[in-house]
Coordinates of N, CA and C and ligand atoms in Angstrom, one line a residue:
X1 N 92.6 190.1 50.2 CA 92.6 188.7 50.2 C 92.3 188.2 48.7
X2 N 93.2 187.0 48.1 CA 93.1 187.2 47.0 C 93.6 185.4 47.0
X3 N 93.1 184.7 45.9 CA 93.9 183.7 45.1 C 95.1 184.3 44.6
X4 N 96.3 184.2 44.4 CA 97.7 184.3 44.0 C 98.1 183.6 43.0
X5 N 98.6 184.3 41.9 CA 99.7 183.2 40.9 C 100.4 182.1 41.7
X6 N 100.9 181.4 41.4 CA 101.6 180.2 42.0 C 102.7 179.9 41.3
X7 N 104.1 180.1 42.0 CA 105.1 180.4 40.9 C 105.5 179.0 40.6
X8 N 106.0 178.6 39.6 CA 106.4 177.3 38.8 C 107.8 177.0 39.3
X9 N 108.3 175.5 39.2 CA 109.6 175.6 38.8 C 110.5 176.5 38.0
X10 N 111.6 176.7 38.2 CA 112.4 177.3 37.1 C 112.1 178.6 37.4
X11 N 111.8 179.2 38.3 CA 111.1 180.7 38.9 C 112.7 181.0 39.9
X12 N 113.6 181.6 39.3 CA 114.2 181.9 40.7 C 114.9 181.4 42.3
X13 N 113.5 182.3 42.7 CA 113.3 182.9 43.9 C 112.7 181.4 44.8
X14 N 112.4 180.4 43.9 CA 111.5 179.0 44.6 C 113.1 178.4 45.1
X15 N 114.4 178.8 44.6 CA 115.5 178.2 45.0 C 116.2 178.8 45.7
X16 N 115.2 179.5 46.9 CA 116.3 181.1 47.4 C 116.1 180.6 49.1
X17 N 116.9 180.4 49.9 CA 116.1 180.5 51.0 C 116.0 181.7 51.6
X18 N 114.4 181.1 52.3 CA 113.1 182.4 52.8 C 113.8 182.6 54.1
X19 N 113.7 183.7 54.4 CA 114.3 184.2 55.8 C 112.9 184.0 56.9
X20 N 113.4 184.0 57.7 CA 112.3 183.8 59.4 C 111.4 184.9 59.3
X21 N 110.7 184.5 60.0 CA 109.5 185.4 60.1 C 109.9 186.3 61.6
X22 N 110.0 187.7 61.4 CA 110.3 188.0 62.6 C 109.1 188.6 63.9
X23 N 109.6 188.1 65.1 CA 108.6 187.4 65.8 C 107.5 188.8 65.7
X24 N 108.2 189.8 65.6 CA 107.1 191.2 65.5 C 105.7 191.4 64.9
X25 N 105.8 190.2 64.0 CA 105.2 189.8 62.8 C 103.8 189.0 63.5
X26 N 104.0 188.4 64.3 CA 103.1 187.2 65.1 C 101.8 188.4 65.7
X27 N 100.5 187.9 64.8 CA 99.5 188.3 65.1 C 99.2 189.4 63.9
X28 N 99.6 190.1 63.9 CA 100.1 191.3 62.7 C 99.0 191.3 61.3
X29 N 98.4 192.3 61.1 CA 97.1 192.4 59.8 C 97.9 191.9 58.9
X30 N 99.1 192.5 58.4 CA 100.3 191.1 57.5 C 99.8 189.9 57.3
X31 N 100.5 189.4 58.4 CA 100.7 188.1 58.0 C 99.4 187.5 58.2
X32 N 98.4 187.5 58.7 CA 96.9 187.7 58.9 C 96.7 187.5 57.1
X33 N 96.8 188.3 56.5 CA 96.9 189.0 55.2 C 97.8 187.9 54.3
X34 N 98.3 187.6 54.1 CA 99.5 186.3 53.9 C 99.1 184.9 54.2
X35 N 98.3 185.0 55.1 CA 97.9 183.0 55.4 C 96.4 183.2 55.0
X36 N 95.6 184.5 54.3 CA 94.4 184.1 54.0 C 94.4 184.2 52.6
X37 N 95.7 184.6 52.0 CA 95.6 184.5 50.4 C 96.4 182.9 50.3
X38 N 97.4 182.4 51.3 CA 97.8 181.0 51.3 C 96.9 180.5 50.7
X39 N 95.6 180.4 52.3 CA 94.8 179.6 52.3 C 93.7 179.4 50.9
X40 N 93.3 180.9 50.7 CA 92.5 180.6 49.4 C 92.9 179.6 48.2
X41 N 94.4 180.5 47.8 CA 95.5 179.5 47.2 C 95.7 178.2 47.3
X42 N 95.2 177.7 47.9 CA 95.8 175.8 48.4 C 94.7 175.6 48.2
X43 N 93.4 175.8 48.5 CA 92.1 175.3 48.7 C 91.7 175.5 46.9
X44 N 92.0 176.9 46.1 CA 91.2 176.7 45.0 C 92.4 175.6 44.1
X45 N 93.2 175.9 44.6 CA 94.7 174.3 43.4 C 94.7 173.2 44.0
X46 N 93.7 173.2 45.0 CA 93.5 171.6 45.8 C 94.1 170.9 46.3
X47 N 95.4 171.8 46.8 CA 96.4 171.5 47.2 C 96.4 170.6 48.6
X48 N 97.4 170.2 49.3 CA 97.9 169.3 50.6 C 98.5 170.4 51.2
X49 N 99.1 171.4 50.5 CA 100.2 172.3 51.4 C 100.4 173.3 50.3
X50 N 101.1 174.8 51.1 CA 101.5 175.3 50.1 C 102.4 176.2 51.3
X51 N 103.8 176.5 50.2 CA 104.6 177.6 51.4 C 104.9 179.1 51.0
X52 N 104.9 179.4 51.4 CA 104.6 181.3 51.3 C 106.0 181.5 50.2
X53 N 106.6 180.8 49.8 CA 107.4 181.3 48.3 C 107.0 180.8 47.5
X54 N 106.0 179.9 47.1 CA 105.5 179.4 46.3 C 104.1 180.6 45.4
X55 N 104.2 181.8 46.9 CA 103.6 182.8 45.7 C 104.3 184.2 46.3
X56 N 105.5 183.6 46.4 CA 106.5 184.9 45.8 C 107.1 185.8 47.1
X57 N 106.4 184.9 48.3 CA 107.2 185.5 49.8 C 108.1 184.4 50.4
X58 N 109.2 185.4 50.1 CA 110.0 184.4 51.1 C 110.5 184.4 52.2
X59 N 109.6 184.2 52.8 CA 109.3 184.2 54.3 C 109.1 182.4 54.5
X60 N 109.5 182.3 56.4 CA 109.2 180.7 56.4 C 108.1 180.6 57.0
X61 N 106.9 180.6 56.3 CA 105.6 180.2 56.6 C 105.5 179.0 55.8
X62 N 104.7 178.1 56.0 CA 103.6 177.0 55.6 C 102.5 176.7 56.2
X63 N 101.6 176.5 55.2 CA 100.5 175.6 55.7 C 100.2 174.5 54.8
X64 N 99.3 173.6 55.5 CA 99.0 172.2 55.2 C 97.9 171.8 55.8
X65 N 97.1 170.9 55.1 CA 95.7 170.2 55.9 C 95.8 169.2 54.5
X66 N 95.4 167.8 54.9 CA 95.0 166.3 54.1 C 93.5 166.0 54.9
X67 N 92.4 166.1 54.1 CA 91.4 165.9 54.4 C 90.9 164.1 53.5
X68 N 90.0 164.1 53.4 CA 89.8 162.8 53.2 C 89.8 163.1 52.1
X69 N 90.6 161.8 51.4 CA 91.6 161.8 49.9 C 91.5 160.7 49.5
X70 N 91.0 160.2 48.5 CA 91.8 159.0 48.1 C 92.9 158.1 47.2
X71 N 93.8 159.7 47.2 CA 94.8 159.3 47.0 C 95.5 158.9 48.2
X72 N 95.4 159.3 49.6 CA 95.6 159.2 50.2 C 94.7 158.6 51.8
X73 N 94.2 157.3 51.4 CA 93.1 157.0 52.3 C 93.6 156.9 53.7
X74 N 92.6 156.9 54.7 CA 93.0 157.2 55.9 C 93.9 158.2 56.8
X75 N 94.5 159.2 55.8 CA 95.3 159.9 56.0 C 94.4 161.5 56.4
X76 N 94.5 161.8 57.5 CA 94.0 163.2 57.8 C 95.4 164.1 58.2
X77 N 95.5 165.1 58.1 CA 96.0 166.3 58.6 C 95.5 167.5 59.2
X78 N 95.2 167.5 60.2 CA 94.8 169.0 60.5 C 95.3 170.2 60.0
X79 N 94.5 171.3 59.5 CA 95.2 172.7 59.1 C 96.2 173.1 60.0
X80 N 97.0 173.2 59.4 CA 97.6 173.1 60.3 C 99.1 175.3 59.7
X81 N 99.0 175.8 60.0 CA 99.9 177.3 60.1 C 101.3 176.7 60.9
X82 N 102.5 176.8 60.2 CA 103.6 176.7 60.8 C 104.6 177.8 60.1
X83 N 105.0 178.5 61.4 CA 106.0 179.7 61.1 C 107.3 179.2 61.3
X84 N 108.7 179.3 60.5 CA 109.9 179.4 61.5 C 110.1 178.3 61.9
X85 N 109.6 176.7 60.8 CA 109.8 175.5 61.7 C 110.9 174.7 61.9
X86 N 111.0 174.0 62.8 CA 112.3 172.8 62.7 C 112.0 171.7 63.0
X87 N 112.4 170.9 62.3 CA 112.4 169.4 62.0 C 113.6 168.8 62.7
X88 N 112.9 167.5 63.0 CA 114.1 166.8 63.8 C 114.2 165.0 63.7
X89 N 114.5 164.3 62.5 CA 114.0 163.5 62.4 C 114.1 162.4 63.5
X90 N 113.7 161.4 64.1 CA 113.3 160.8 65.1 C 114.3 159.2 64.6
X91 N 113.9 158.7 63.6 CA 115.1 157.8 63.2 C 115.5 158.1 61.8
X92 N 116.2 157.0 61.6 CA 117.3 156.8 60.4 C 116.4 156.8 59.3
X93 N 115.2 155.9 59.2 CA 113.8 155.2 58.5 C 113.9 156.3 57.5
X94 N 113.8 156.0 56.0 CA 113.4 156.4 55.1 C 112.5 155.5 54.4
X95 N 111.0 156.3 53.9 CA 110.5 156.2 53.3 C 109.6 156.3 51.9
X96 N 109.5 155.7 51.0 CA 109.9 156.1 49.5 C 108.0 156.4 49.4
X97 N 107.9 157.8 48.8 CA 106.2 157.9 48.5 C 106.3 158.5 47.5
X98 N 104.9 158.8 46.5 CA 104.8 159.8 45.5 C 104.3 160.9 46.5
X99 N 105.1 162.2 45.7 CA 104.7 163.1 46.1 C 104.2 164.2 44.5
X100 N 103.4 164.9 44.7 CA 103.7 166.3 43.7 C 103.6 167.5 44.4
X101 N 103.3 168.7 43.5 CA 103.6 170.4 43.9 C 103.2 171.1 43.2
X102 N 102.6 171.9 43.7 CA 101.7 172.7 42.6 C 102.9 173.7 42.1
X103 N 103.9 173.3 42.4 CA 105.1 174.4 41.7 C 105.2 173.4 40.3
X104 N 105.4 172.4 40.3 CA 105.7 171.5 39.5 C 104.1 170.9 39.0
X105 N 103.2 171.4 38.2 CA 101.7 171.1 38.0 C 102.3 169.6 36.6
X106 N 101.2 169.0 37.3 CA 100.8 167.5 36.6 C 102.1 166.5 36.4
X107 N 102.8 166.2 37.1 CA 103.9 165.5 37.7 C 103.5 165.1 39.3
X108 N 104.4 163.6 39.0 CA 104.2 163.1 40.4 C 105.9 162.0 40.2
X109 N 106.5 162.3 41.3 CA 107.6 161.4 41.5 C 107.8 161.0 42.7
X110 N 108.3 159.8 43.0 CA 108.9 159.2 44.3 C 109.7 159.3 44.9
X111 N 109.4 160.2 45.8 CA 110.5 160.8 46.9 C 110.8 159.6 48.5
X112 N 112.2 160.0 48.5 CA 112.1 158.9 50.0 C 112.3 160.6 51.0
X113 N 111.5 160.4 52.4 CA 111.4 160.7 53.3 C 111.5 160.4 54.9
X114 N 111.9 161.2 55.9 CA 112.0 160.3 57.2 C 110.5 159.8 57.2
X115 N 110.5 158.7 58.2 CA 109.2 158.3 57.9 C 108.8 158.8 59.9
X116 N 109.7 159.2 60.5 CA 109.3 159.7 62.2 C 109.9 160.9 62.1
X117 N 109.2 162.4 62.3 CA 109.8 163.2 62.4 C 109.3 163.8 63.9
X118 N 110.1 164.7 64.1 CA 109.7 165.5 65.8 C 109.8 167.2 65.0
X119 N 108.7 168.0 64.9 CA 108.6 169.2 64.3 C 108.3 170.6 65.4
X120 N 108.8 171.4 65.0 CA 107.8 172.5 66.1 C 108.5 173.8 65.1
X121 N 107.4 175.1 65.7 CA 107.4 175.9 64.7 C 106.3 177.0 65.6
X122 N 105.8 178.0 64.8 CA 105.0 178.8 65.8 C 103.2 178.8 65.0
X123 N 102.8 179.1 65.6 CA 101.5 179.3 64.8 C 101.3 180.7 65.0
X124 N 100.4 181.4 63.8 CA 100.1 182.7 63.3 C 100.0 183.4 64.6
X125 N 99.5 183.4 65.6 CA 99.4 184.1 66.5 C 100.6 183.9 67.3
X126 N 102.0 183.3 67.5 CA 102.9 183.1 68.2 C 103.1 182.0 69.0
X127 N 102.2 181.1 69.1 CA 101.7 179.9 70.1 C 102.9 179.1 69.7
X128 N 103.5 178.3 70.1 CA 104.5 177.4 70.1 C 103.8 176.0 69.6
X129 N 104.3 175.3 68.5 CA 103.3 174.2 68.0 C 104.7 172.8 68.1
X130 N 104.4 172.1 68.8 CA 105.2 171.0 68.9 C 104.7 169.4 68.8
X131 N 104.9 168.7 67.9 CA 104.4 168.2 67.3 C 105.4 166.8 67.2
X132 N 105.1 164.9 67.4 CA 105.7 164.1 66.9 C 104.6 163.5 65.9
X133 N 105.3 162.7 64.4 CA 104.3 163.0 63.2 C 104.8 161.5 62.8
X134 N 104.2 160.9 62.1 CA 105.1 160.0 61.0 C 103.9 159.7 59.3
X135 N 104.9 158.9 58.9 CA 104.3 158.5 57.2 C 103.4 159.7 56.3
X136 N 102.7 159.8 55.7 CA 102.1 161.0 55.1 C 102.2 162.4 56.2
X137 N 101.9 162.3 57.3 CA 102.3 164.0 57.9 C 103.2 163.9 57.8
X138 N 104.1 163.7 58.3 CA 105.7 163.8 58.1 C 106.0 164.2 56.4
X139 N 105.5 163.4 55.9 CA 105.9 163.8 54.7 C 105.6 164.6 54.0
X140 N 104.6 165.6 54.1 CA 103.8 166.7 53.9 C 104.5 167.9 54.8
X141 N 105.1 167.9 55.3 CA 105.7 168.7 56.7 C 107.3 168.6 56.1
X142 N 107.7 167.8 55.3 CA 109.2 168.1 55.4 C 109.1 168.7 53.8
X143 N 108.3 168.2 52.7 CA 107.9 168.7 51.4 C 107.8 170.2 51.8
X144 N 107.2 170.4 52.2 CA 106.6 172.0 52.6 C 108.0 172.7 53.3
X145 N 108.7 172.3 54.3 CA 109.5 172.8 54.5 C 110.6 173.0 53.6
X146 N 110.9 172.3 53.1 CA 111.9 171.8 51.9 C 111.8 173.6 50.8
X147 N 110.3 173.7 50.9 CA 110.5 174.9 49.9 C 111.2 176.3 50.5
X148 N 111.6 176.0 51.5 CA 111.3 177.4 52.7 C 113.4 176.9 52.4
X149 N 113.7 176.2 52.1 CA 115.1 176.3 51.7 C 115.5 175.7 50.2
X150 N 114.8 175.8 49.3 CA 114.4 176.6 47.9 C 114.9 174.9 47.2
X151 N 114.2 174.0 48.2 CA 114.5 172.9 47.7 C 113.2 172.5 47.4
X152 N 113.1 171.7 45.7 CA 111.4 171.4 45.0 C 111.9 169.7 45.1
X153 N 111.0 169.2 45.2 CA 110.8 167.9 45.4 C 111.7 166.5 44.3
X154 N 111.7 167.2 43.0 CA 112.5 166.4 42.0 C 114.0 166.5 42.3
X155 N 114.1 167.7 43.0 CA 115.9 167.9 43.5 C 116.1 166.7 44.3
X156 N 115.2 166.1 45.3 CA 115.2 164.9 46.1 C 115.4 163.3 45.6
X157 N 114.6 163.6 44.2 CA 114.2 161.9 43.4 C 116.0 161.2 43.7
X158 N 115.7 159.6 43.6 CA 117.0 159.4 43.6 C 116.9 158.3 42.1
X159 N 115.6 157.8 41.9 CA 115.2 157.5 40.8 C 114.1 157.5 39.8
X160 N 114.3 158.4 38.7 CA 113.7 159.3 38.0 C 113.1 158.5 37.0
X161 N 112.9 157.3 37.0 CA 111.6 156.4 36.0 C 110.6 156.5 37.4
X162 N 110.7 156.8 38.8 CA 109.4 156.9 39.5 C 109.0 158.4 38.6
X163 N 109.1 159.0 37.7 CA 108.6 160.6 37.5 C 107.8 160.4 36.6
X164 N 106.7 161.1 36.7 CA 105.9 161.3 35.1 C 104.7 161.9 35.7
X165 N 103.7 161.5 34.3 CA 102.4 162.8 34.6 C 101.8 162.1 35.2
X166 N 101.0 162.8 36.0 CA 99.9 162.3 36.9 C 98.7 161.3 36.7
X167 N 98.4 161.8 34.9 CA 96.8 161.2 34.5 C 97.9 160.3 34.4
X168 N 99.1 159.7 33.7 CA 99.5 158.2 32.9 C 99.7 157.6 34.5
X169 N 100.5 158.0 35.4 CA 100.7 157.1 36.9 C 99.4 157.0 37.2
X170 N 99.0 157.7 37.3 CA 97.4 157.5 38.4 C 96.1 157.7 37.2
X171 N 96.1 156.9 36.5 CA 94.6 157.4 35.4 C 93.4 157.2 36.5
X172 N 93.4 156.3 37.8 CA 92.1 156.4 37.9 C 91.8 157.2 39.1
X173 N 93.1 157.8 39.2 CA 92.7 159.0 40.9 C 92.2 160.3 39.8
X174 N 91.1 160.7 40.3 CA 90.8 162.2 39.3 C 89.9 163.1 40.7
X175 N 89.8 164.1 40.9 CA 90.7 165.0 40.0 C 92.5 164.8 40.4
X176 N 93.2 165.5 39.4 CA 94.6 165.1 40.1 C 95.4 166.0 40.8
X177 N 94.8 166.5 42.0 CA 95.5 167.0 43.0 C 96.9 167.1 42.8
X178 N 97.7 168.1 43.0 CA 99.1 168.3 43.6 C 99.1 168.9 44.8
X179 N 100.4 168.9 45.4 CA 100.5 169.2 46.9 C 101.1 170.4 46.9
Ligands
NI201 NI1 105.4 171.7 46.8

């Protein structure tokens, strides 16, 4: 169990898609082994999410949890382990938010997103997790997936004056979290 490097933009393998986790896998001292270096990993970069290529497996794992934030008030997420997921957006609705990425450190740009999504995916032990989400989950859920088919969040921008560093957009949110 370990903190992990966290690979950067411009790394490859962050533009490769991760193959399925195969179900053999579910339960397994592995992957056990894999969501507890995640988890260290997200928790010491203070992260929202982090997806298992972002330190160098590409496999379709994520995890995610928004605890009380205030960059993001009112917004909770449960920890939430999702293997193997699919998305299914619910309507047309796009919604424009900042997002960042600990692939992309001290940047934040304005991404649009569905704002109703319908998700399901497995959790570490195989359990079937099915899930209807909207506005920040949703959007934390499709970011995180997004990496698992080696797509980083600026590939999404549609306009790139929302981009810049963190402390100049947000001087008074500190510390400056990425996701
Ligand atoms: Ni990210």
């Amino acid at each position: 169990m370990a903190i992990r490097p966290i690979l950067k933009m411009g790394t490859p393998s962050l533009m490769e898609r991760s193959r399925e986790l195969s179900t053999d896998k579910f339960g397994s001292a592995e992957l056990m082994s894999l969501l507890q270096d995640m988890k260290e990993t997200m928790i010491d970069a203070r992260g929202a999410g982090l997806a298992a290529p972002q330190i160098g497996e590409n496999v379709r794992v994520v995890i995610f949890e928004v605890r009380e934030n205030p960059r993001y008030p009112g917004v909770l997420v449960p920890f939430t382990v999702l293997i193997n997921p699919v998305i299914t957006p619910l309507s047309d609705q796009l919604v424009e938010g900042w997002e960042g990425c600990l692939s992309v450190p001290g940047l934040r740009g304005a991404v649009q997103r569905y704002d109703h999504i319908h998700y399901t995916g497995f959790d570490a032990q195989g359990n079937p997790i099915d899930r209807t989400v909207q506005g920040f989950h949703a959007r934390v859920v499709q970011h995180e997936c997004d990496h698992l088919d080696g797509v980083l969040y600026p590939m999404r921008m549609k306009d790139m004056s929302k981009f810049g560093f963190t402390d100049i957009l947000f001087p008074h949110l500190a510390p400056y979290d990425d996701d």
